[in-house]
Amino acid sequence: MTEQSRDPGAHLRSPATQAVLRIQGRIVAAARECLRDAGFTELLLPVIGPVTDPGGRGSKQVDVDFYGHRYKLMTSAILYKQAALLGFERIFTVAPNVRLEPLETRDTGRHLVEFHQIDVEAAGASREELMTVAETVVRHAVSAVVRDAAADLALLGRDPAAFVELLAQPFDRLTHTDAVADLRRFGHDQNPDAELDWAGEALLSGKAGRPFFVTGYPKGARGFYDREDEDEPGRLRNFDLIAPEAFGELVSGGEREHDYARIVTRMRETAENPAKYGWYLDLVRQGIPASAGFGLGLERLTRYVAGLDEVWQASAFPKLAGVVSP
């Protein structure tokens, strides 16, 4: 973090910022092209609602007064994505998200309080199918930037050779169990019953030559909406996509729970009050489709493609934990 992150004029006048934001625009356009060609419909989903994704890792929600009712700014579009499948089989949105991240995230280089996701959901899809969609979108976006934004990459000192493996070979896949074993072999004491911690994720990321998937996180590590694996109880049918070069997580997704009784049970297991989720549970009770989906962090992908030190450099008006800014 530098003073430039607090000065919107200096930030926006910077030729480097302008190059980054042009690259980001090409990423969004390429993702839209790719998803539309795959039969996805773009929807504009709400940015406020009576409830949102409960989140995790210490982040907090933002309350707003909606005519005397307490509403939330969206931390993710997951609940509305599932509901949208009542009208469309395959949808995506470019969604703003707000999470009051813990102060210690300010110096990780990869956390913003306000950020955007390319959010995707498909009825009747499996985890593996959505992993393929995520890989295709990332590869298509990177290819578009390498082809169309060579001058901007050059201005930033980002060598397109960094993407040779990404563009030429399928992304690797490993289970959470294998990732934990690798980290312990590297001397990192990763908790096997939790998400990969930030240091562990960066360690694995730094040793990779191209993006890779981690699948099957333990049940207690994620929200109530990720479906438990019937063949491996205690494991979820979910995934993360991790970038190489120590850039860390780009995508998080998985198969969704859609059975009313199981969702309520999972809510209670994660200390969530089902009564808060009235509109959502009403739709679930009526019947929502089985689905799978993911959220791709736009600023994080931009940071990786542009080779930036900090994720705030990939935002026109960055907001970091605890930093008062426009």
mmCIF file of C-alpha atoms in Angstrom:
data_model
loop_
_atom_site.group_PDB
_atom_site.id
_atom_site.type_symbol
_atom_site.label_atom_id
_atom_site.label_comp_id
_atom_site.label_asym_id
_atom_site.label_seq_id
_atom_site.Cartn_x
_atom_site.Cartn_y
_atom_site.Cartn_z
ATOM 1 C CA MET A 1 0.000 0.000 0.000
ATOM 2 C CA THR A 2 1.297 3.480 -0.901
ATOM 3 C CA GLU A 3 -0.003 7.026 -0.627
ATOM 4 C CA GLN A 4 -1.127 6.704 -4.238
ATOM 5 C CA SER A 5 -3.841 4.293 -3.071
ATOM 6 C CA ARG A 6 -5.282 7.156 -0.977
ATOM 7 C CA ASP A 7 -5.037 9.795 -3.731
ATOM 8 C CA PRO A 8 -7.532 9.044 -6.514
ATOM 9 C CA GLY A 9 -6.137 11.796 -8.762
ATOM 10 C CA ALA A 10 -2.566 10.522 -8.681
ATOM 11 C CA HIS A 11 -3.768 6.936 -9.029
ATOM 12 C CA LEU A 12 -5.974 7.585 -12.053
ATOM 13 C CA ARG A 13 -3.426 9.837 -13.808
ATOM 14 C CA SER A 14 -0.766 7.141 -13.571
ATOM 15 C CA PRO A 15 0.007 5.545 -16.964
ATOM 16 C CA ALA A 16 0.445 2.242 -15.126
ATOM 17 C CA THR A 17 -3.064 2.463 -13.634
ATOM 18 C CA GLN A 18 -4.497 3.283 -17.030
ATOM 19 C CA ALA A 19 -2.754 0.265 -18.568
ATOM 20 C CA VAL A 20 -4.039 -1.984 -15.757
ATOM 21 C CA LEU A 21 -7.622 -0.809 -16.179
ATOM 22 C CA ARG A 22 -7.486 -1.285 -19.941
ATOM 23 C CA ILE A 23 -6.304 -4.854 -19.315
ATOM 24 C CA GLN A 24 -9.140 -5.312 -16.824
ATOM 25 C CA GLY A 25 -11.652 -4.096 -19.384
ATOM 26 C CA ARG A 26 -10.346 -6.618 -21.904
ATOM 27 C CA ILE A 27 -10.644 -9.394 -19.302
ATOM 28 C CA VAL A 28 -14.299 -8.518 -18.650
ATOM 29 C CA ALA A 29 -15.098 -8.335 -22.370
ATOM 30 C CA ALA A 30 -13.385 -11.665 -23.047
ATOM 31 C CA ALA A 31 -15.162 -13.362 -20.139
ATOM 32 C CA ARG A 32 -18.504 -12.116 -21.436
ATOM 33 C CA GLU A 33 -17.695 -13.368 -24.943
ATOM 34 C CA CYS A 34 -16.684 -16.777 -23.622
ATOM 35 C CA LEU A 35 -19.710 -17.230 -21.373
ATOM 36 C CA ARG A 36 -22.241 -16.028 -23.930
ATOM 37 C CA ASP A 37 -20.773 -18.396 -26.504
ATOM 38 C CA ALA A 38 -21.248 -21.202 -23.944
ATOM 39 C CA GLY A 39 -24.954 -20.405 -23.613
ATOM 40 C CA PHE A 40 -24.914 -18.296 -20.428
ATOM 41 C CA THR A 41 -27.283 -15.339 -20.039
ATOM 42 C CA GLU A 42 -26.009 -12.217 -18.300
ATOM 43 C CA LEU A 43 -28.273 -10.928 -15.532
ATOM 44 C CA LEU A 44 -27.990 -7.875 -13.292
ATOM 45 C CA LEU A 45 -28.461 -9.110 -9.728
ATOM 46 C CA PRO A 46 -29.209 -7.076 -6.562
ATOM 47 C CA VAL A 47 -26.493 -5.301 -4.607
ATOM 48 C CA ILE A 48 -28.640 -5.074 -1.447
ATOM 49 C CA GLY A 49 -30.987 -7.606 0.133
ATOM 50 C CA PRO A 50 -32.393 -8.810 3.435
ATOM 51 C CA VAL A 51 -29.591 -11.391 3.735
ATOM 52 C CA THR A 52 -26.344 -12.259 1.998
ATOM 53 C CA ASP A 53 -23.667 -14.949 1.906
ATOM 54 C CA PRO A 54 -22.422 -15.250 5.507
ATOM 55 C CA GLY A 55 -18.799 -15.191 4.317
ATOM 56 C CA GLY A 56 -15.906 -16.219 6.528
ATOM 57 C CA ARG A 57 -12.313 -15.667 7.622
ATOM 58 C CA GLY A 58 -13.333 -12.823 9.900
ATOM 59 C CA SER A 59 -14.993 -10.586 7.302
ATOM 60 C CA LYS A 60 -18.107 -8.686 8.365
ATOM 61 C CA GLN A 61 -21.242 -7.585 6.535
ATOM 62 C CA VAL A 62 -22.424 -4.016 5.975
ATOM 63 C CA ASP A 63 -25.945 -3.101 7.080
ATOM 64 C CA VAL A 64 -28.074 -0.507 5.271
ATOM 65 C CA ASP A 65 -31.427 1.002 6.252
ATOM 66 C CA PHE A 66 -34.017 -0.055 3.673
ATOM 67 C CA TYR A 67 -37.126 1.916 4.669
ATOM 68 C CA GLY A 68 -36.861 0.854 8.272
ATOM 69 C CA HIS A 69 -35.664 -2.676 7.523
ATOM 70 C CA ARG A 70 -32.111 -3.902 8.012
ATOM 71 C CA TYR A 71 -30.718 -4.969 4.649
ATOM 72 C CA LYS A 72 -27.221 -6.060 3.658
ATOM 73 C CA LEU A 73 -24.762 -5.091 0.980
ATOM 74 C CA MET A 74 -23.944 -8.225 -0.970
ATOM 75 C CA THR A 75 -20.813 -10.096 0.074
ATOM 76 C CA SER A 76 -21.474 -12.425 -2.878
ATOM 77 C CA ALA A 77 -24.294 -13.120 -5.336
ATOM 78 C CA ILE A 78 -24.624 -16.815 -4.436
ATOM 79 C CA LEU A 79 -28.198 -16.802 -3.078
ATOM 80 C CA TYR A 80 -29.527 -14.719 -5.968
ATOM 81 C CA LYS A 81 -27.639 -16.841 -8.493
ATOM 82 C CA GLN A 82 -29.387 -19.966 -7.246
ATOM 83 C CA ALA A 83 -32.759 -18.206 -7.310
ATOM 84 C CA ALA A 84 -32.139 -16.907 -10.853
ATOM 85 C CA LEU A 85 -31.987 -20.477 -12.138
ATOM 86 C CA LEU A 86 -35.768 -20.623 -11.741
ATOM 87 C CA GLY A 87 -35.872 -18.507 -14.910
ATOM 88 C CA PHE A 88 -32.639 -19.360 -16.727
ATOM 89 C CA GLU A 89 -30.562 -22.530 -16.884
ATOM 90 C CA ARG A 90 -27.144 -20.855 -17.200
ATOM 91 C CA ILE A 91 -26.456 -17.355 -15.908
ATOM 92 C CA PHE A 92 -23.599 -15.015 -15.113
ATOM 93 C CA THR A 93 -23.206 -11.540 -13.701
ATOM 94 C CA VAL A 94 -20.413 -9.048 -13.046
ATOM 95 C CA ALA A 95 -21.232 -8.320 -9.437
ATOM 96 C CA PRO A 96 -19.894 -5.801 -6.900
ATOM 97 C CA ASN A 97 -19.194 -7.206 -3.430
ATOM 98 C CA VAL A 98 -18.464 -5.519 -0.112
ATOM 99 C CA ARG A 99 -16.808 -7.310 2.811
ATOM 100 C CA LEU A 100 -15.361 -5.577 5.843
ATOM 101 C CA GLU A 101 -12.168 -7.597 5.911
ATOM 102 C CA PRO A 102 -10.061 -7.856 9.093
ATOM 103 C CA LEU A 103 -7.355 -5.225 9.415
ATOM 104 C CA GLU A 104 -4.604 -7.820 9.011
ATOM 105 C CA THR A 105 -5.699 -8.389 5.391
ATOM 106 C CA ARG A 106 -4.571 -4.891 4.439
ATOM 107 C CA ASP A 107 -1.007 -6.061 3.900
ATOM 108 C CA THR A 108 -1.665 -9.420 2.210
ATOM 109 C CA GLY A 109 -1.616 -7.832 -1.250
ATOM 110 C CA ARG A 110 -4.768 -9.728 -2.245
ATOM 111 C CA HIS A 111 -7.719 -8.342 -0.248
ATOM 112 C CA LEU A 112 -10.051 -5.449 -0.980
ATOM 113 C CA VAL A 113 -13.117 -4.365 0.980
ATOM 114 C CA GLU A 114 -14.961 -3.529 -2.258
ATOM 115 C CA PHE A 115 -14.332 -5.754 -5.259
ATOM 116 C CA HIS A 116 -16.026 -7.378 -8.246
ATOM 117 C CA GLN A 117 -16.634 -10.973 -9.231
ATOM 118 C CA ILE A 118 -17.577 -12.617 -12.481
ATOM 119 C CA ASP A 119 -20.243 -14.871 -10.964
ATOM 120 C CA VAL A 120 -21.438 -17.957 -12.845
ATOM 121 C CA GLU A 121 -24.126 -20.567 -12.107
ATOM 122 C CA ALA A 122 -25.521 -23.472 -14.153
ATOM 123 C CA ALA A 123 -28.498 -25.692 -13.396
ATOM 124 C CA GLY A 124 -27.843 -29.428 -13.364
ATOM 125 C CA ALA A 125 -24.071 -28.963 -13.656
ATOM 126 C CA SER A 126 -21.342 -30.820 -11.806
ATOM 127 C CA ARG A 127 -18.258 -29.497 -10.081
ATOM 128 C CA GLU A 128 -16.100 -30.848 -12.891
ATOM 129 C CA GLU A 129 -18.179 -29.107 -15.554
ATOM 130 C CA LEU A 130 -17.868 -25.746 -13.801
ATOM 131 C CA MET A 131 -14.146 -26.241 -13.263
ATOM 132 C CA THR A 132 -13.894 -26.637 -17.036
ATOM 133 C CA VAL A 133 -15.932 -23.447 -17.526
ATOM 134 C CA ALA A 134 -13.676 -21.547 -15.096
ATOM 135 C CA GLU A 135 -10.541 -22.814 -16.832
ATOM 136 C CA THR A 136 -11.954 -21.884 -20.232
ATOM 137 C CA VAL A 137 -12.880 -18.369 -19.102
ATOM 138 C CA VAL A 138 -9.463 -17.723 -17.557
ATOM 139 C CA ARG A 139 -7.623 -19.081 -20.581
ATOM 140 C CA HIS A 140 -9.812 -17.067 -22.989
ATOM 141 C CA ALA A 141 -9.316 -13.854 -20.980
ATOM 142 C CA VAL A 142 -5.542 -14.273 -20.751
ATOM 143 C CA SER A 143 -5.305 -15.082 -24.441
ATOM 144 C CA ALA A 144 -7.298 -11.937 -25.285
ATOM 145 C CA VAL A 145 -5.007 -9.759 -23.171
ATOM 146 C CA VAL A 146 -1.841 -11.262 -24.677
ATOM 147 C CA ARG A 147 -3.264 -10.733 -28.175
ATOM 148 C CA ASP A 148 -4.899 -7.323 -27.755
ATOM 149 C CA ALA A 149 -3.072 -5.559 -24.913
ATOM 150 C CA ALA A 150 0.587 -6.270 -25.631
ATOM 151 C CA ALA A 151 1.517 -2.597 -25.291
ATOM 152 C CA ASP A 152 -0.094 -2.357 -21.862
ATOM 153 C CA LEU A 153 1.674 -5.513 -20.673
ATOM 154 C CA ALA A 154 4.961 -4.061 -21.932
ATOM 155 C CA LEU A 155 4.371 -0.766 -20.123
ATOM 156 C CA LEU A 156 3.855 -2.735 -16.900
ATOM 157 C CA GLY A 157 6.914 -4.921 -17.525
ATOM 158 C CA ARG A 158 4.793 -8.090 -17.659
ATOM 159 C CA ASP A 159 6.351 -10.704 -19.955
ATOM 160 C CA PRO A 160 3.692 -12.638 -21.937
ATOM 161 C CA ALA A 161 5.983 -15.672 -21.630
ATOM 162 C CA ALA A 162 4.589 -16.019 -18.087
ATOM 163 C CA PHE A 163 1.407 -17.410 -19.662
ATOM 164 C CA VAL A 164 2.913 -20.014 -22.005
ATOM 165 C CA GLU A 165 2.062 -22.948 -19.722
ATOM 166 C CA LEU A 166 -1.385 -21.553 -18.899
ATOM 167 C CA LEU A 167 -2.315 -21.286 -22.570
ATOM 168 C CA ALA A 168 -0.740 -24.574 -23.672
ATOM 169 C CA GLN A 169 -1.623 -27.116 -20.980
ATOM 170 C CA PRO A 170 -4.633 -28.120 -18.866
ATOM 171 C CA PHE A 171 -4.663 -26.797 -15.322
ATOM 172 C CA ASP A 172 -3.484 -29.240 -12.668
ATOM 173 C CA ARG A 173 -5.905 -30.607 -10.065
ATOM 174 C CA LEU A 174 -5.222 -31.802 -6.533
ATOM 175 C CA THR A 175 -7.402 -32.562 -3.559
ATOM 176 C CA HIS A 176 -7.386 -30.538 -0.366
ATOM 177 C CA THR A 177 -5.927 -33.627 1.348
ATOM 178 C CA ASP A 178 -3.032 -33.712 -1.114
ATOM 179 C CA ALA A 179 -2.511 -29.965 -0.774
ATOM 180 C CA VAL A 180 -2.244 -30.317 3.010
ATOM 181 C CA ALA A 181 0.252 -33.169 2.590
ATOM 182 C CA ASP A 182 2.343 -31.074 0.189
ATOM 183 C CA LEU A 183 2.379 -28.135 2.576
ATOM 184 C CA ARG A 184 3.465 -30.291 5.501
ATOM 185 C CA ARG A 185 6.221 -31.741 3.342
ATOM 186 C CA PHE A 186 7.335 -28.158 2.674
ATOM 187 C CA GLY A 187 7.402 -27.492 6.432
ATOM 188 C CA HIS A 188 4.112 -25.571 6.668
ATOM 189 C CA ASP A 189 1.776 -26.778 9.436
ATOM 190 C CA GLN A 190 -1.537 -26.543 7.575
ATOM 191 C CA ASN A 191 -4.673 -27.504 9.524
ATOM 192 C CA PRO A 192 -6.269 -30.435 7.617
ATOM 193 C CA ASP A 193 -9.762 -29.437 8.788
ATOM 194 C CA ALA A 194 -9.643 -25.838 7.550
ATOM 195 C CA GLU A 195 -9.258 -23.814 4.393
ATOM 196 C CA LEU A 196 -5.717 -23.401 3.149
ATOM 197 C CA ASP A 197 -4.366 -20.487 5.144
ATOM 198 C CA TRP A 198 -2.992 -17.501 3.242
ATOM 199 C CA ALA A 199 0.637 -18.414 3.843
ATOM 200 C CA GLY A 200 0.053 -21.999 2.718
ATOM 201 C CA GLU A 201 -1.869 -20.914 -0.350
ATOM 202 C CA ALA A 202 0.938 -18.520 -1.301
ATOM 203 C CA LEU A 203 3.514 -21.294 -0.792
ATOM 204 C CA LEU A 204 1.711 -23.700 -3.134
ATOM 205 C CA SER A 205 1.020 -20.894 -5.592
ATOM 206 C CA GLY A 206 4.662 -19.862 -5.659
ATOM 207 C CA LYS A 207 5.775 -23.346 -6.656
ATOM 208 C CA ALA A 208 3.290 -23.660 -9.553
ATOM 209 C CA GLY A 209 3.975 -22.967 -13.214
ATOM 210 C CA ARG A 210 0.327 -22.506 -14.190
ATOM 211 C CA PRO A 211 -3.027 -22.208 -12.401
ATOM 212 C CA PHE A 212 -4.235 -25.290 -10.526
ATOM 213 C CA PHE A 213 -7.426 -26.446 -8.826
ATOM 214 C CA VAL A 214 -7.793 -27.569 -5.220
ATOM 215 C CA THR A 215 -10.917 -29.673 -4.646
ATOM 216 C CA GLY A 216 -12.831 -31.217 -1.761
ATOM 217 C CA TYR A 217 -12.481 -28.790 1.143
ATOM 218 C CA PRO A 218 -13.583 -30.070 4.564
ATOM 219 C CA LYS A 219 -17.223 -29.375 5.383
ATOM 220 C CA GLY A 220 -16.509 -26.951 8.194
ATOM 221 C CA ALA A 221 -14.411 -24.738 5.936
ATOM 222 C CA ARG A 222 -17.190 -23.341 3.751
ATOM 223 C CA GLY A 223 -20.759 -22.052 3.832
ATOM 224 C CA PHE A 224 -24.027 -23.965 4.004
ATOM 225 C CA TYR A 225 -24.611 -23.758 0.249
ATOM 226 C CA ASP A 226 -21.704 -26.006 -0.845
ATOM 227 C CA ARG A 227 -22.919 -29.588 -1.259
ATOM 228 C CA GLU A 228 -21.432 -32.381 0.814
ATOM 229 C CA ASP A 229 -19.939 -35.271 -1.152
ATOM 230 C CA GLU A 230 -22.164 -38.320 -0.715
ATOM 231 C CA ASP A 231 -19.241 -40.639 -1.495
ATOM 232 C CA GLU A 232 -16.899 -38.874 0.926
ATOM 233 C CA PRO A 233 -18.851 -37.556 3.933
ATOM 234 C CA GLY A 234 -17.227 -34.539 5.551
ATOM 235 C CA ARG A 235 -15.894 -33.321 2.197
ATOM 236 C CA LEU A 236 -17.557 -30.764 -0.054
ATOM 237 C CA ARG A 237 -18.078 -30.902 -3.809
ATOM 238 C CA ASN A 238 -16.268 -27.607 -4.240
ATOM 239 C CA PHE A 239 -13.050 -26.126 -5.623
ATOM 240 C CA ASP A 240 -10.683 -23.174 -5.702
ATOM 241 C CA LEU A 241 -8.540 -22.103 -8.643
ATOM 242 C CA ILE A 242 -5.106 -20.893 -7.552
ATOM 243 C CA ALA A 243 -2.854 -18.753 -9.738
ATOM 244 C CA PRO A 244 0.896 -19.420 -10.000
ATOM 245 C CA GLU A 245 3.722 -17.024 -9.023
ATOM 246 C CA ALA A 246 2.339 -16.681 -5.450
ATOM 247 C CA PHE A 247 -0.697 -14.671 -6.662
ATOM 248 C CA GLY A 248 -3.073 -17.025 -4.837
ATOM 249 C CA GLU A 249 -6.773 -17.754 -5.238
ATOM 250 C CA LEU A 250 -8.607 -16.526 -8.336
ATOM 251 C CA VAL A 251 -11.841 -18.542 -8.262
ATOM 252 C CA SER A 252 -13.974 -20.272 -5.646
ATOM 253 C CA GLY A 253 -16.951 -22.471 -6.479
ATOM 254 C CA GLY A 254 -18.631 -25.833 -6.330
ATOM 255 C CA GLU A 255 -21.862 -27.777 -6.445
ATOM 256 C CA ARG A 256 -24.737 -26.252 -4.468
ATOM 257 C CA GLU A 257 -26.954 -27.769 -1.866
ATOM 258 C CA HIS A 258 -30.585 -27.479 -3.005
ATOM 259 C CA ASP A 259 -32.545 -29.746 -0.646
ATOM 260 C CA TYR A 260 -34.491 -27.774 1.960
ATOM 261 C CA ALA A 261 -33.846 -30.084 4.923
ATOM 262 C CA ARG A 262 -30.134 -30.392 4.201
ATOM 263 C CA ILE A 263 -29.734 -26.629 3.763
ATOM 264 C CA VAL A 264 -31.424 -25.925 7.106
ATOM 265 C CA THR A 265 -29.264 -28.574 8.776
ATOM 266 C CA ARG A 266 -26.119 -27.057 7.261
ATOM 267 C CA MET A 267 -27.188 -23.570 8.338
ATOM 268 C CA ARG A 268 -27.512 -24.752 11.918
ATOM 269 C CA GLU A 269 -24.183 -26.573 11.739
ATOM 270 C CA THR A 270 -22.531 -23.297 10.697
ATOM 271 C CA ALA A 271 -24.322 -21.294 13.439
ATOM 272 C CA GLU A 272 -26.572 -19.524 10.934
ATOM 273 C CA ASN A 273 -30.177 -18.734 11.889
ATOM 274 C CA PRO A 274 -32.517 -20.121 9.189
ATOM 275 C CA ALA A 275 -35.127 -17.488 10.078
ATOM 276 C CA LYS A 276 -32.891 -14.810 8.508
ATOM 277 C CA TYR A 277 -33.101 -16.528 5.126
ATOM 278 C CA GLY A 278 -36.881 -16.501 4.754
ATOM 279 C CA TRP A 279 -37.240 -15.501 1.082
ATOM 280 C CA TYR A 280 -34.444 -17.856 0.035
ATOM 281 C CA LEU A 281 -35.745 -20.850 2.009
ATOM 282 C CA ASP A 282 -39.256 -20.254 0.646
ATOM 283 C CA LEU A 283 -37.866 -20.694 -2.869
ATOM 284 C CA VAL A 284 -35.848 -23.729 -1.827
ATOM 285 C CA ARG A 285 -38.978 -25.304 -0.316
ATOM 286 C CA GLN A 286 -40.827 -24.725 -3.594
ATOM 287 C CA GLY A 287 -37.940 -26.310 -5.464
ATOM 288 C CA ILE A 288 -34.773 -24.798 -6.924
ATOM 289 C CA PRO A 289 -32.599 -26.744 -9.357
ATOM 290 C CA ALA A 290 -29.440 -28.559 -8.438
ATOM 291 C CA SER A 291 -26.563 -26.441 -9.717
ATOM 292 C CA ALA A 292 -22.897 -25.612 -9.634
ATOM 293 C CA GLY A 293 -21.190 -22.271 -9.973
ATOM 294 C CA PHE A 294 -18.243 -20.084 -9.096
ATOM 295 C CA GLY A 295 -17.088 -16.549 -8.455
ATOM 296 C CA LEU A 296 -13.979 -15.266 -10.238
ATOM 297 C CA GLY A 297 -12.301 -12.306 -8.528
ATOM 298 C CA LEU A 298 -11.877 -9.683 -11.231
ATOM 299 C CA GLU A 299 -9.302 -7.556 -9.441
ATOM 300 C CA ARG A 300 -7.351 -10.672 -8.437
ATOM 301 C CA LEU A 301 -7.268 -11.977 -12.004
ATOM 302 C CA THR A 302 -6.231 -8.524 -13.208
ATOM 303 C CA ARG A 303 -3.459 -8.425 -10.624
ATOM 304 C CA TYR A 304 -2.150 -11.783 -11.818
ATOM 305 C CA VAL A 305 -2.352 -10.992 -15.542
ATOM 306 C CA ALA A 306 -0.795 -7.548 -15.099
ATOM 307 C CA GLY A 307 1.851 -8.825 -12.656
ATOM 308 C CA LEU A 308 0.987 -6.328 -9.918
ATOM 309 C CA ASP A 309 2.392 -6.255 -6.408
ATOM 310 C CA GLU A 310 -0.913 -5.328 -4.751
ATOM 311 C CA VAL A 311 -4.546 -5.986 -5.642
ATOM 312 C CA TRP A 312 -5.534 -2.374 -4.926
ATOM 313 C CA GLN A 313 -3.582 -1.430 -8.045
ATOM 314 C CA ALA A 314 -6.276 -3.251 -10.048
ATOM 315 C CA SER A 315 -9.082 -0.975 -8.801
ATOM 316 C CA ALA A 316 -9.906 2.530 -10.031
ATOM 317 C CA PHE A 317 -11.054 3.580 -6.546
ATOM 318 C CA PRO A 318 -9.499 1.034 -4.150
ATOM 319 C CA LYS A 319 -10.800 0.419 -0.659
ATOM 320 C CA LEU A 320 -8.536 -1.444 1.774
ATOM 321 C CA ALA A 321 -9.378 -2.617 5.276
ATOM 322 C CA GLY A 322 -9.174 0.280 7.717
ATOM 323 C CA VAL A 323 -8.012 2.823 5.120
ATOM 324 C CA VAL A 324 -10.336 5.828 4.781
ATOM 325 C CA SER A 325 -10.556 6.547 1.056
ATOM 326 C CA PRO A 326 -12.979 7.946 -1.562
#
